[in-house]
Amino acid sequence: MSTQDDSQRRRIVELVTRAEAIVEGMETATLDGCWAMTAFGRYRLCALLGIMPYGIYEGSVEADPVALLEEAVAIADALEVSLEELSWRLALGDALRTAAADIRMVRDARDV
């Protein structure tokens, strides 16, 4: 794995961690439980990246979590991985897209 791959993976983790913190804030501010529909996809994504859900995040939570995940998708799709890691990269791309779609669905339904 090259230094560029390491920095790309770190960037993906940063983006997902930030998006997760933003959604967690939305989730705790909502009493109807609608964000629970996003839990499976978000948990799967965190598991693939080794991120502890509901962890402490001290960065900015002023961003669109869907946009952050879409940026992570672009980076993940460009990752050059060995044959042994190919299934992980494909699963990561799928998990990123699924989490973004789930978040978008709940957010858009709340905006109606």
PDB file of C-alpha atoms in Angstrom:
ATOM      1  CA  MET A   1       0.000   0.000   0.000  1.00  0.00           C
ATOM      2  CA  SER A   2       1.401   3.375  -0.989  1.00  0.00           C
ATOM      3  CA  THR A   3       1.528   6.585   1.002  1.00  0.00           C
ATOM      4  CA  GLN A   4      -1.154   8.027  -1.279  1.00  0.00           C
ATOM      5  CA  ASP A   5      -3.413   5.033  -0.551  1.00  0.00           C
ATOM      6  CA  ASP A   6      -2.873   5.598   3.173  1.00  0.00           C
ATOM      7  CA  SER A   7      -3.834   9.266   2.886  1.00  0.00           C
ATOM      8  CA  GLN A   8      -6.880   8.399   0.771  1.00  0.00           C
ATOM      9  CA  ARG A   9      -8.039   5.834   3.325  1.00  0.00           C
ATOM     10  CA  ARG A  10      -7.509   8.332   6.150  1.00  0.00           C
ATOM     11  CA  ARG A  11      -9.541  10.911   4.221  1.00  0.00           C
ATOM     12  CA  ILE A  12     -12.391   8.406   3.764  1.00  0.00           C
ATOM     13  CA  VAL A  13     -12.354   7.664   7.502  1.00  0.00           C
ATOM     14  CA  GLU A  14     -12.384  11.408   8.287  1.00  0.00           C
ATOM     15  CA  LEU A  15     -15.322  12.044   5.959  1.00  0.00           C
ATOM     16  CA  VAL A  16     -17.353   9.103   7.264  1.00  0.00           C
ATOM     17  CA  THR A  17     -16.602   9.957  10.891  1.00  0.00           C
ATOM     18  CA  ARG A  18     -17.752  13.536  10.325  1.00  0.00           C
ATOM     19  CA  ALA A  19     -20.899  12.440   8.451  1.00  0.00           C
ATOM     20  CA  GLU A  20     -21.684   9.956  11.234  1.00  0.00           C
ATOM     21  CA  ALA A  21     -21.338  12.665  13.890  1.00  0.00           C
ATOM     22  CA  ILE A  22     -23.678  14.954  11.951  1.00  0.00           C
ATOM     23  CA  VAL A  23     -26.323  12.245  11.554  1.00  0.00           C
ATOM     24  CA  GLU A  24     -25.974  11.261  15.215  1.00  0.00           C
ATOM     25  CA  GLY A  25     -26.734  14.880  16.126  1.00  0.00           C
ATOM     26  CA  MET A  26     -29.824  14.855  13.894  1.00  0.00           C
ATOM     27  CA  GLU A  27     -30.852  11.534  15.386  1.00  0.00           C
ATOM     28  CA  THR A  28     -30.664  12.767  18.981  1.00  0.00           C
ATOM     29  CA  ALA A  29     -32.570  15.950  18.099  1.00  0.00           C
ATOM     30  CA  THR A  30     -35.483  13.969  16.628  1.00  0.00           C
ATOM     31  CA  LEU A  31     -37.972  12.162  18.825  1.00  0.00           C
ATOM     32  CA  ASP A  32     -39.812  10.153  16.152  1.00  0.00           C
ATOM     33  CA  GLY A  33     -37.037   7.611  15.541  1.00  0.00           C
ATOM     34  CA  CYS A  34     -36.959   8.162  11.770  1.00  0.00           C
ATOM     35  CA  TRP A  35     -33.150   8.097  11.689  1.00  0.00           C
ATOM     36  CA  ALA A  36     -33.218   4.480  12.866  1.00  0.00           C
ATOM     37  CA  MET A  37     -33.915   3.590   9.220  1.00  0.00           C
ATOM     38  CA  THR A  38     -30.351   4.641   8.448  1.00  0.00           C
ATOM     39  CA  ALA A  39     -28.735   2.642  11.259  1.00  0.00           C
ATOM     40  CA  PHE A  40     -27.932  -0.601   9.421  1.00  0.00           C
ATOM     41  CA  GLY A  41     -26.190   1.078   6.487  1.00  0.00           C
ATOM     42  CA  ARG A  42     -24.282   3.421   8.754  1.00  0.00           C
ATOM     43  CA  TYR A  43     -23.214   0.596  11.069  1.00  0.00           C
ATOM     44  CA  ARG A  44     -22.030  -1.514   8.122  1.00  0.00           C
ATOM     45  CA  LEU A  45     -19.979   1.422   6.861  1.00  0.00           C
ATOM     46  CA  CYS A  46     -18.431   2.036  10.265  1.00  0.00           C
ATOM     47  CA  ALA A  47     -17.601  -1.672  10.609  1.00  0.00           C
ATOM     48  CA  LEU A  48     -15.807  -1.742   7.250  1.00  0.00           C
ATOM     49  CA  LEU A  49     -13.674   1.244   8.276  1.00  0.00           C
ATOM     50  CA  GLY A  50     -13.123   0.317  11.915  1.00  0.00           C
ATOM     51  CA  ILE A  51     -14.987   3.389  13.170  1.00  0.00           C
ATOM     52  CA  MET A  52     -16.727   3.203  16.541  1.00  0.00           C
ATOM     53  CA  PRO A  53     -20.284   4.518  16.082  1.00  0.00           C
ATOM     54  CA  TYR A  54     -21.479   7.105  18.576  1.00  0.00           C
ATOM     55  CA  GLY A  55     -17.930   8.090  19.378  1.00  0.00           C
ATOM     56  CA  ILE A  56     -16.818  11.529  20.426  1.00  0.00           C
ATOM     57  CA  TYR A  57     -16.270  13.886  17.497  1.00  0.00           C
ATOM     58  CA  GLU A  58     -14.718  17.288  18.111  1.00  0.00           C
ATOM     59  CA  GLY A  59     -14.668  18.633  14.563  1.00  0.00           C
ATOM     60  CA  SER A  60     -17.194  20.729  12.682  1.00  0.00           C
ATOM     61  CA  VAL A  61     -20.662  19.277  12.278  1.00  0.00           C
ATOM     62  CA  GLU A  62     -21.780  22.009   9.890  1.00  0.00           C
ATOM     63  CA  ALA A  63     -21.959  20.111   6.607  1.00  0.00           C
ATOM     64  CA  ASP A  64     -24.242  17.949   4.509  1.00  0.00           C
ATOM     65  CA  PRO A  65     -23.567  14.326   5.512  1.00  0.00           C
ATOM     66  CA  VAL A  66     -24.693  13.092   2.093  1.00  0.00           C
ATOM     67  CA  ALA A  67     -22.151  15.333   0.357  1.00  0.00           C
ATOM     68  CA  LEU A  68     -19.423  14.070   2.695  1.00  0.00           C
ATOM     69  CA  LEU A  69     -20.288  10.454   1.899  1.00  0.00           C
ATOM     70  CA  GLU A  70     -20.429  11.189  -1.827  1.00  0.00           C
ATOM     71  CA  GLU A  71     -16.923  12.677  -1.599  1.00  0.00           C
ATOM     72  CA  ALA A  72     -15.824   9.495   0.182  1.00  0.00           C
ATOM     73  CA  VAL A  73     -17.387   7.399  -2.615  1.00  0.00           C
ATOM     74  CA  ALA A  74     -15.295   9.194  -5.217  1.00  0.00           C
ATOM     75  CA  ILE A  75     -12.122   8.547  -3.234  1.00  0.00           C
ATOM     76  CA  ALA A  76     -13.029   4.906  -2.562  1.00  0.00           C
ATOM     77  CA  ASP A  77     -13.776   4.274  -6.231  1.00  0.00           C
ATOM     78  CA  ALA A  78     -10.308   5.573  -7.129  1.00  0.00           C
ATOM     79  CA  LEU A  79      -8.462   3.447  -4.547  1.00  0.00           C
ATOM     80  CA  GLU A  80      -6.003   1.053  -6.090  1.00  0.00           C
ATOM     81  CA  VAL A  81      -6.130  -2.153  -4.083  1.00  0.00           C
ATOM     82  CA  SER A  82      -4.641  -5.589  -4.342  1.00  0.00           C
ATOM     83  CA  LEU A  83      -6.755  -8.484  -5.528  1.00  0.00           C
ATOM     84  CA  GLU A  84      -7.082  -9.593  -1.892  1.00  0.00           C
ATOM     85  CA  GLU A  85      -8.646  -6.235  -0.955  1.00  0.00           C
ATOM     86  CA  LEU A  86     -10.912  -5.905  -3.977  1.00  0.00           C
ATOM     87  CA  SER A  87     -13.999  -7.318  -2.254  1.00  0.00           C
ATOM     88  CA  TRP A  88     -13.420  -4.915   0.660  1.00  0.00           C
ATOM     89  CA  ARG A  89     -13.193  -1.927  -1.698  1.00  0.00           C
ATOM     90  CA  LEU A  90     -16.364  -2.990  -3.521  1.00  0.00           C
ATOM     91  CA  ALA A  91     -18.188  -3.504  -0.211  1.00  0.00           C
ATOM     92  CA  LEU A  92     -16.959  -0.092   0.955  1.00  0.00           C
ATOM     93  CA  GLY A  93     -18.277   1.635  -2.167  1.00  0.00           C
ATOM     94  CA  ASP A  94     -21.623  -0.106  -1.775  1.00  0.00           C
ATOM     95  CA  ALA A  95     -21.833   0.760   1.942  1.00  0.00           C
ATOM     96  CA  LEU A  96     -21.000   4.417   1.251  1.00  0.00           C
ATOM     97  CA  ARG A  97     -23.671   4.660  -1.453  1.00  0.00           C
ATOM     98  CA  THR A  98     -26.262   2.870   0.686  1.00  0.00           C
ATOM     99  CA  ALA A  99     -25.629   5.055   3.734  1.00  0.00           C
ATOM    100  CA  ALA A 100     -25.813   8.217   1.599  1.00  0.00           C
ATOM    101  CA  ALA A 101     -29.082   7.080  -0.025  1.00  0.00           C
ATOM    102  CA  ASP A 102     -30.625   6.177   3.344  1.00  0.00           C
ATOM    103  CA  ILE A 103     -29.650   9.509   4.885  1.00  0.00           C
ATOM    104  CA  ARG A 104     -30.921  11.403   1.835  1.00  0.00           C
ATOM    105  CA  MET A 105     -34.247   9.511   1.989  1.00  0.00           C
ATOM    106  CA  VAL A 106     -34.860  10.327   5.662  1.00  0.00           C
ATOM    107  CA  ARG A 107     -33.655  13.921   5.353  1.00  0.00           C
ATOM    108  CA  ASP A 108     -35.800  14.588   2.282  1.00  0.00           C
ATOM    109  CA  ALA A 109     -38.866  12.990   3.895  1.00  0.00           C
ATOM    110  CA  ARG A 110     -38.417  15.271   6.922  1.00  0.00           C
ATOM    111  CA  ASP A 111     -38.132  18.336   4.669  1.00  0.00           C
ATOM    112  CA  VAL A 112     -41.543  17.715   3.066  1.00  0.00           C
TER     113      VAL A 112
END
